[in-house]
CSV table of C-alpha atoms and ligand atoms in Angstrom, one decimal:
chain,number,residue,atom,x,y,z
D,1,UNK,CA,12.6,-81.3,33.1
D,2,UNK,CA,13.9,-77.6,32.8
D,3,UNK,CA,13.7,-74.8,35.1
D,4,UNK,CA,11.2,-71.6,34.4
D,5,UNK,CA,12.3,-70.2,31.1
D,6,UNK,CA,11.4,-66.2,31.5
D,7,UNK,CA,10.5,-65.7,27.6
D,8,UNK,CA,7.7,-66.2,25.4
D,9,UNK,CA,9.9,-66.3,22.3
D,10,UNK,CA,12.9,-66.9,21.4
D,11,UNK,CA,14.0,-63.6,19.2
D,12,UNK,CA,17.7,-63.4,19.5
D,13,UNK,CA,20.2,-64.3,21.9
D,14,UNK,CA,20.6,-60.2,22.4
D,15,UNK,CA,17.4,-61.3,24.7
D,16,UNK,CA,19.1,-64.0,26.4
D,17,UNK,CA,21.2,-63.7,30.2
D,18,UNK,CA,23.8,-66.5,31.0
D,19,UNK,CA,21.1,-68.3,32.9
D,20,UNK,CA,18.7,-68.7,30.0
D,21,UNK,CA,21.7,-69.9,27.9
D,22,UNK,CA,22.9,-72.1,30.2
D,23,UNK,CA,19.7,-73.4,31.2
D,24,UNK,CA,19.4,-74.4,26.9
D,25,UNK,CA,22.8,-76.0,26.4
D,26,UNK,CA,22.4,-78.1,29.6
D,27,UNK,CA,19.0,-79.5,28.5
D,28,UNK,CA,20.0,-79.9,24.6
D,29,UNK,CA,23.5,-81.7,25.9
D,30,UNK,CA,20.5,-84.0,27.5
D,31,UNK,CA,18.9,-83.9,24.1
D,32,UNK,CA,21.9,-84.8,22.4
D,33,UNK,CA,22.2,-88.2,24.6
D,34,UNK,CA,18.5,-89.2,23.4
D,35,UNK,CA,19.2,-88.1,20.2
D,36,UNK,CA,22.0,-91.2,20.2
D,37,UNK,CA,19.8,-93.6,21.9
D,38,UNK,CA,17.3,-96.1,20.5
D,39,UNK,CA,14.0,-93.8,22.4
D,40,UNK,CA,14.6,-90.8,20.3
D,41,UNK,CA,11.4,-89.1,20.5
D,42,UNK,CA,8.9,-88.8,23.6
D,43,UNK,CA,5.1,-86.8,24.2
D,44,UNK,CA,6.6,-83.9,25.9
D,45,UNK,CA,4.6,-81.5,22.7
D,46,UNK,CA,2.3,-83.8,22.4
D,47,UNK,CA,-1.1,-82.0,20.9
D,48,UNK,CA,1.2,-79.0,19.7
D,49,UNK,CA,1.0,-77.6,16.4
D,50,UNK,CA,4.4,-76.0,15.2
D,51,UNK,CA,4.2,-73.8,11.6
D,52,UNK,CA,7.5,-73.4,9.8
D,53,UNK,CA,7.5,-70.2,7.6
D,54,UNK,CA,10.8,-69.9,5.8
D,55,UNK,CA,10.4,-67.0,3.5
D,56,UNK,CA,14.2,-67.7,2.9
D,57,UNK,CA,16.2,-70.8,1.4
D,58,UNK,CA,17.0,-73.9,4.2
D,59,UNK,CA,18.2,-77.3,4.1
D,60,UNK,CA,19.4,-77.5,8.4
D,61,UNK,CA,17.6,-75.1,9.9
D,62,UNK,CA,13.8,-76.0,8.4
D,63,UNK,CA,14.8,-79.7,8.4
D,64,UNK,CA,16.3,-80.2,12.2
D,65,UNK,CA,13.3,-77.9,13.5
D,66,UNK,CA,10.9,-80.1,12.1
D,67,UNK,CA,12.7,-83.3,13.4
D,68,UNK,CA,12.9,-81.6,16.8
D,69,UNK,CA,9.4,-80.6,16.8
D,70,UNK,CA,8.4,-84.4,15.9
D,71,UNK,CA,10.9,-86.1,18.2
D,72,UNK,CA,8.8,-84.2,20.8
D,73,UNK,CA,5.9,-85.2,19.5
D,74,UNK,CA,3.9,-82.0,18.1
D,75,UNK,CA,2.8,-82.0,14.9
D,76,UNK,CA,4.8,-79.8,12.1
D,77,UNK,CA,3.1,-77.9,9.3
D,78,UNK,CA,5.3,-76.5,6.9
D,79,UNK,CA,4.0,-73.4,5.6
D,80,UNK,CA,5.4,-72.8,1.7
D,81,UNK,CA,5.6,-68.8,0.6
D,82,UNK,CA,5.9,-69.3,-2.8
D,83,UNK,CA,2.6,-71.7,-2.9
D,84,UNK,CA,0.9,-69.0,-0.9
D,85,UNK,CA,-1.5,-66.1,-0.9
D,86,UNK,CA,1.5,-63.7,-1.1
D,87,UNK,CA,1.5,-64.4,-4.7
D,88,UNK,CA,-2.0,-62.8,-4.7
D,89,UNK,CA,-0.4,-59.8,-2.5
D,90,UNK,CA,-0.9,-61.1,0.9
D,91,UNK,CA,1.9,-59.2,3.2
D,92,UNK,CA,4.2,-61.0,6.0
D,93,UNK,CA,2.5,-58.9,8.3
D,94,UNK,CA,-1.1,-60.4,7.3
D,95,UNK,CA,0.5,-64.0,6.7
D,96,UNK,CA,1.5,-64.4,10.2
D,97,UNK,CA,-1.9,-62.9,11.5
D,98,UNK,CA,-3.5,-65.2,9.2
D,99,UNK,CA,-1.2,-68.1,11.3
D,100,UNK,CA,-1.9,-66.7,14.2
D,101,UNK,CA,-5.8,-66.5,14.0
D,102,UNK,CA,-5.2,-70.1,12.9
D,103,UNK,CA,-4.3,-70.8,16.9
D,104,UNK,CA,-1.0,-72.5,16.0
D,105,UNK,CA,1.0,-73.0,19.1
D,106,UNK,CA,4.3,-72.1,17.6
D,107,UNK,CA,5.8,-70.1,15.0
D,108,UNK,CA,9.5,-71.0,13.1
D,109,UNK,CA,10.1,-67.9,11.3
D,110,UNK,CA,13.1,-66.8,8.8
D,111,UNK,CA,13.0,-64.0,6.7
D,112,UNK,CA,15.2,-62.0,5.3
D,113,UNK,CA,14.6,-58.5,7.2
D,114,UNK,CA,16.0,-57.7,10.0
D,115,UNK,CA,13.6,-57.2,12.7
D,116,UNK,CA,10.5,-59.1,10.5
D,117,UNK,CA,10.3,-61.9,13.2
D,118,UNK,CA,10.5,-60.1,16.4
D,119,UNK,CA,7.8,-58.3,14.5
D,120,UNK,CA,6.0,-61.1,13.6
D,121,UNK,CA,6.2,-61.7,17.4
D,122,UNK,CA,3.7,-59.5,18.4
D,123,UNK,CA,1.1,-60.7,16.0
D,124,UNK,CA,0.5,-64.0,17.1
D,125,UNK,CA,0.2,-65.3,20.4
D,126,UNK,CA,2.1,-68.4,20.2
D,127,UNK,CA,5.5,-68.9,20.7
D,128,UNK,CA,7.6,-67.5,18.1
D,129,UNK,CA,11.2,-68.9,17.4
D,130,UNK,CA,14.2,-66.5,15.1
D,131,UNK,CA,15.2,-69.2,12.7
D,132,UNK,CA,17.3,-65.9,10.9
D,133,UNK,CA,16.4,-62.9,9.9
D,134,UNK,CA,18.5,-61.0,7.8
D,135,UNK,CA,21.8,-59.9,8.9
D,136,UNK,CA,20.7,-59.3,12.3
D,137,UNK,CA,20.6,-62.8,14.1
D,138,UNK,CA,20.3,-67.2,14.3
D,139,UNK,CA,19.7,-67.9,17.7
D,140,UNK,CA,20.0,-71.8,17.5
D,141,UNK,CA,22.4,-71.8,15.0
D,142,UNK,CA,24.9,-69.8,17.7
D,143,UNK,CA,23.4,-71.9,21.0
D,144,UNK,CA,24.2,-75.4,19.0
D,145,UNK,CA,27.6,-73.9,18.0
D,146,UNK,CA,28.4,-73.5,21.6
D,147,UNK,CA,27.0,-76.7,22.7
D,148,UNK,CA,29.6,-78.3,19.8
D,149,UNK,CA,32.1,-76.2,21.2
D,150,UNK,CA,31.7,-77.5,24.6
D,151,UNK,CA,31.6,-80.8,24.2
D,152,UNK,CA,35.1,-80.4,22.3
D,153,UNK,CA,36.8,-77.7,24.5
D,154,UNK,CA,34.6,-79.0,28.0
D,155,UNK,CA,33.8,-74.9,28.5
D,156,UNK,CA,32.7,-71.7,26.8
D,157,UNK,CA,34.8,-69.5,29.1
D,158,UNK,CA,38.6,-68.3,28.2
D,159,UNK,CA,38.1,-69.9,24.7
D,160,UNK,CA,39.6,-68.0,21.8
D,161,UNK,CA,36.9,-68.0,18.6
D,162,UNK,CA,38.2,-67.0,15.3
D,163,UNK,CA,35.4,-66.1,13.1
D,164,UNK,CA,36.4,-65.2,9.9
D,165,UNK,CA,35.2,-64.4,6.3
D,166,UNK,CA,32.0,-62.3,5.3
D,167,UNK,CA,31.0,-61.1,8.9
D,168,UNK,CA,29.1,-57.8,7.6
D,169,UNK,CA,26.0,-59.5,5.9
D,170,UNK,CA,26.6,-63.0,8.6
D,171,UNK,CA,23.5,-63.3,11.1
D,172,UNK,CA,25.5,-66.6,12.6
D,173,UNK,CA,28.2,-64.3,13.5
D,174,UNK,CA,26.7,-61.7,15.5
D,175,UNK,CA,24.7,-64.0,17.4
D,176,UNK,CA,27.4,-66.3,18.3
D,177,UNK,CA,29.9,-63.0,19.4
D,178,UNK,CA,26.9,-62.1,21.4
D,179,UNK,CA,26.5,-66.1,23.1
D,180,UNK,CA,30.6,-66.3,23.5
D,181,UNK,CA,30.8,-63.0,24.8
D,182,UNK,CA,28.0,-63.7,27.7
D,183,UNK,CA,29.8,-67.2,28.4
D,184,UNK,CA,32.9,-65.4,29.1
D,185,UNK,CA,34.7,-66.5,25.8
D,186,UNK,CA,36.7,-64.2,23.8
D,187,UNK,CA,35.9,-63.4,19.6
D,188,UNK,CA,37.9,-62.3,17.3
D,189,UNK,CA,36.6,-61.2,13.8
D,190,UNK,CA,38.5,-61.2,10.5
D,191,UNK,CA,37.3,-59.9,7.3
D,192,UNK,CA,38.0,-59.1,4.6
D,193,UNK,CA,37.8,-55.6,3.5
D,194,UNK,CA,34.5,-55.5,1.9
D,195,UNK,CA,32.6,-57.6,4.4
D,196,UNK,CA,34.1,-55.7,7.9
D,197,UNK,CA,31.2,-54.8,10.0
D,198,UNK,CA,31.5,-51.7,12.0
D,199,UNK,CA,29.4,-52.6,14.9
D,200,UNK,CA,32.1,-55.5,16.3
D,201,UNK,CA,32.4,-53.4,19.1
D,202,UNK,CA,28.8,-53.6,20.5
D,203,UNK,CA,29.4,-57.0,20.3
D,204,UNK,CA,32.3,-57.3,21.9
D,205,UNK,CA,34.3,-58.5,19.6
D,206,UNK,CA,37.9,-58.0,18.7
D,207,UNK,CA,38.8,-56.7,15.3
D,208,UNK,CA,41.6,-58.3,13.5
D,209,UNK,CA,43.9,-57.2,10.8
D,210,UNK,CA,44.9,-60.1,9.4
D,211,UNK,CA,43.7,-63.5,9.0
D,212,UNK,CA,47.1,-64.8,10.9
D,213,UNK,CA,46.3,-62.7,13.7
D,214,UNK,CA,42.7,-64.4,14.3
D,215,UNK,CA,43.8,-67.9,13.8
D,216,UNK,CA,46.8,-67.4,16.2
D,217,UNK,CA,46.5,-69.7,19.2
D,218,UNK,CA,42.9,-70.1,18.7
D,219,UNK,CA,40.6,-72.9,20.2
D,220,UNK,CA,37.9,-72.7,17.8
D,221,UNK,CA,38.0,-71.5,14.1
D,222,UNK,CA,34.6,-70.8,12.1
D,223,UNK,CA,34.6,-70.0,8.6
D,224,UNK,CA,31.5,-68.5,7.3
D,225,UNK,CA,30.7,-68.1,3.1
D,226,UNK,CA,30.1,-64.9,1.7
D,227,UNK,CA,26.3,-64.0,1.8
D,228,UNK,CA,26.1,-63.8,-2.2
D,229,UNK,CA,22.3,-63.0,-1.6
D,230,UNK,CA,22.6,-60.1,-0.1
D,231,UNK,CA,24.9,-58.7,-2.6
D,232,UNK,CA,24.3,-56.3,-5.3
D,233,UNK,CA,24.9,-57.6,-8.5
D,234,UNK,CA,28.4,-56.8,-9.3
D,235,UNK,CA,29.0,-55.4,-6.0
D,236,UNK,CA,31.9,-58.2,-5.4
D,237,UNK,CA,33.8,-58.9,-8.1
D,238,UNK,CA,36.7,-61.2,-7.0
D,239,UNK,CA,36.7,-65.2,-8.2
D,240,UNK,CA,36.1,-68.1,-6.0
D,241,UNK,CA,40.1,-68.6,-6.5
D,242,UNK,CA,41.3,-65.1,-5.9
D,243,UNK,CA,39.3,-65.3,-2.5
D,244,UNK,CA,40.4,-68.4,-1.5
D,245,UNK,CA,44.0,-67.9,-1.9
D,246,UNK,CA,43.7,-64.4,0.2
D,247,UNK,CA,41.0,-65.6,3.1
D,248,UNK,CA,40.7,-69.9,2.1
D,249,UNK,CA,41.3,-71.8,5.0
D,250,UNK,CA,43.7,-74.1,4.2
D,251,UNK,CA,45.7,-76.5,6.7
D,252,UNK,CA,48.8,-74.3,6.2
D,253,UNK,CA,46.9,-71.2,7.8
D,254,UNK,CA,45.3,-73.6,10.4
D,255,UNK,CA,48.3,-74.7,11.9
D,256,UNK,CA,48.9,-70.7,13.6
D,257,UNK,CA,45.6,-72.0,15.7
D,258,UNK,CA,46.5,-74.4,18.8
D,259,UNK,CA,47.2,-78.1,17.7
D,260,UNK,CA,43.7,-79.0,19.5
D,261,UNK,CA,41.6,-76.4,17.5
D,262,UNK,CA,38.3,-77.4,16.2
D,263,UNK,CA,36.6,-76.2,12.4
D,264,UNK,CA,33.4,-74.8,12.1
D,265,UNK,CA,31.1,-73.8,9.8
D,266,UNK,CA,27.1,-72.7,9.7
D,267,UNK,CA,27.1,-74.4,6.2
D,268,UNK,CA,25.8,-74.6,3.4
D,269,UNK,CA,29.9,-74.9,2.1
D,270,UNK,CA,31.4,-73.1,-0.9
D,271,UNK,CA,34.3,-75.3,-1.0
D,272,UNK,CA,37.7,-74.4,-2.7
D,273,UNK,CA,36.4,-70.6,-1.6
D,274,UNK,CA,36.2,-70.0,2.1
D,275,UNK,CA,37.4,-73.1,3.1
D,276,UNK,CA,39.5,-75.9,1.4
D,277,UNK,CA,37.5,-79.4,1.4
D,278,UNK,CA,41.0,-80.8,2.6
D,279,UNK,CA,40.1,-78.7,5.8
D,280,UNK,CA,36.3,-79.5,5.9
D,281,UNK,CA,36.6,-83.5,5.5
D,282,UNK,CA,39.3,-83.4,8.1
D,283,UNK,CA,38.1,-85.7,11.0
D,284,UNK,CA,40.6,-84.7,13.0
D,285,UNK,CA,39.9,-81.0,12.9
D,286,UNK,CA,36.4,-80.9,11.5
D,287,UNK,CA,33.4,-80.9,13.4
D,288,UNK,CA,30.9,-78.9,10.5
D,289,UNK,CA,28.7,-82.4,10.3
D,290,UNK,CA,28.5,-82.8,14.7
D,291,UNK,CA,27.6,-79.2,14.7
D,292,UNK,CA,24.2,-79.8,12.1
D,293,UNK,CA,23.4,-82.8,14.6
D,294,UNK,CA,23.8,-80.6,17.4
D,295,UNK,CA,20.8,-78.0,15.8
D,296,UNK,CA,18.2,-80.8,16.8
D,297,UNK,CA,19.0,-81.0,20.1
D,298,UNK,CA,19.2,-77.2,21.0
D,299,UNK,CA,16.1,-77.1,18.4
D,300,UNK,CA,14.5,-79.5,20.8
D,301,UNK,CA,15.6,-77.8,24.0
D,302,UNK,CA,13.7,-74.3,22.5
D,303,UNK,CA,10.6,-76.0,21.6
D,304,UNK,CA,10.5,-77.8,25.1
D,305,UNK,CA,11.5,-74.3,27.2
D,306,UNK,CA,9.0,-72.2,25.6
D,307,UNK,CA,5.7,-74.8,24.9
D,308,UNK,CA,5.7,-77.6,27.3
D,309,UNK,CA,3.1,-77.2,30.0
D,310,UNK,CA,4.4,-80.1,32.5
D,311,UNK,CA,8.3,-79.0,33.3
K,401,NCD,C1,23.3,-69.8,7.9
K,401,NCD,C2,22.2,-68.8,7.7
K,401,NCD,O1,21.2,-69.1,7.1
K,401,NCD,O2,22.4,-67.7,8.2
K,401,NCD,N1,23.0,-71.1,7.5
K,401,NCD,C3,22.4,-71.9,8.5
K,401,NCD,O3,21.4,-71.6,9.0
K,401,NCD,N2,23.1,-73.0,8.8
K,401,NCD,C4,24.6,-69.4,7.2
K,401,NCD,C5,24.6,-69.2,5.8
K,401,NCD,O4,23.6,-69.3,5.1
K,401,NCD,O5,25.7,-69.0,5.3
């Protein structure tokens, strides 16, 4: 079904040429078909054991990994930190050996260092796929924003992105400037003052301003929530209404972006404060819910490139 894939993991999309990505959105867009069909799943993993180890809060991510994972037919364990021998003082790093000498076949790791899965990488020997870590980078969460995007705009390429809101502390928006950038599309960042990220450059991305000067003319707007989490208490100090009148999304704002742009959004929502629900519950502009169905098919597409053993 897919050509070679030349990686044993899937780490980051830092990793990951034109040809790899292409070669992932063509086969989740295939995905995506079955996904609508009456024969969802099929035995492609069939035999394969998948672990889950989300040492940070999911409702998507976890839950369309699993369904991918099951639509292919391996079997999912769900590995729970807080039931776990790291309450007796078991580190990450001995966790995922513990996994590993376990002979799962692959790994679904998100934690919240940067750089923990990549290491966790090279203590197992199965596959290992970045489900987040930290601030640094969501592979599938960017590859099914661009297979959303392309099946609304029919092409990655020329596309303006607006990304706006708390890009400093935002994993989905450095690995998404990183995709669009490789698929010949052009970002634009805005943030606010305390959540601009000096390193916009390395990504390629272009630095805006102003909020009016991302959304003008853009194809594709994506609003991402500030990452209270990785905040110090106290360290922000403005209210959910002072935000959103400042950097909200609102329709008003939205209509500087061309009359066929599309809304996006990683989710979970903090309505009223990045974006206004008037905005996210518009069907005409809003494609948030598409986008979470899209993160089983590129989930799926993943799981197939780096474990099946008959492509
Ligand atoms: C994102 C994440 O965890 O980085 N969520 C997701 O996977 N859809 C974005 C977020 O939490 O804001």
């Amino acid at each position: 079904m897919t050509a070679a894939f030349p990686h044993h993991h899937i780490l980051g999309i830092e990793h990951l040429s034109a040809q790899d990505i292409r070669a992932l959105l063509d086969l989740a867009a295939r995905y995506a078909i079955q996904n609508r069909s009456t024969k969802k799943s099929c035995d492609r993993l069939a035999g394969q054991i998948i672990i889950t180890m989300f040492f940070e809060n999911s409702t998507r991510t976890r839950t369309s990994f699993e369904i991918a994972a099951k639509r292919l037919g391996a079997e999912v364990i769900n590995f729970t930190a807080s039931a776990s021998s790291m309450n007796k003082g078991e580190t990450f790093s001995d966790t995922i050996h513990v996994m590993g000498a376990l002979q799962a076949d692959g790994f679904v790791i998100r934690h919240h260092e940067n750089g923990s899965v990549k290491l966790a990488s090279t203590l197992v020997s199965g596959a290992v796929l970045n489900a987040g870590d930290g601030t640094n980078e969501h592979p599938t969460q960017a590859l099914l924003d661009a297979l959303t995007m392309e099946r609304h705009k029919g092409k990655l390429e020329g596309l303006k992105v607006a990304i706006c809101g708390d890009i400093k502390h935002s994993r989905v928006a450095k690995s998404n400037a990183l995709l669009l950038k490789k698929m010949g599309a052009n970002v634009f960042f805005f943030a606010p003052p305390q959540f601009a990220y000096d390193g916009a450059d390395k990504l390629g991305a272009i630095v805006c301003s102003s909020m009016k000067e991302a959304l003008e003319g853009s194809d594709v707007v994506m609003m991402l929530r500030i990452q209270n989490e990785r905040l110090a208490v106290g360290e922000f100090a403005m209210t959910g209404e002072d935000y959103h009148a400042a950097y909200g999304l609102t329709h008003e704002k939205l209509a500087l972006a061309k009359p066929d742009v599309i809304v996006m959004h990683p989710a979970p929502l903090n309505r009223g404060v990045e974006i206004t629900s008037e905005v996210a519950d518009d069907p005409k502009v809003s494609v948030i819910f598409e986008q979470m169905e899209m993160g089983v098919a590129v989930r799926m597409a993943c799981l197939d490139v780096l474990l099946s053993t008959n492509s």
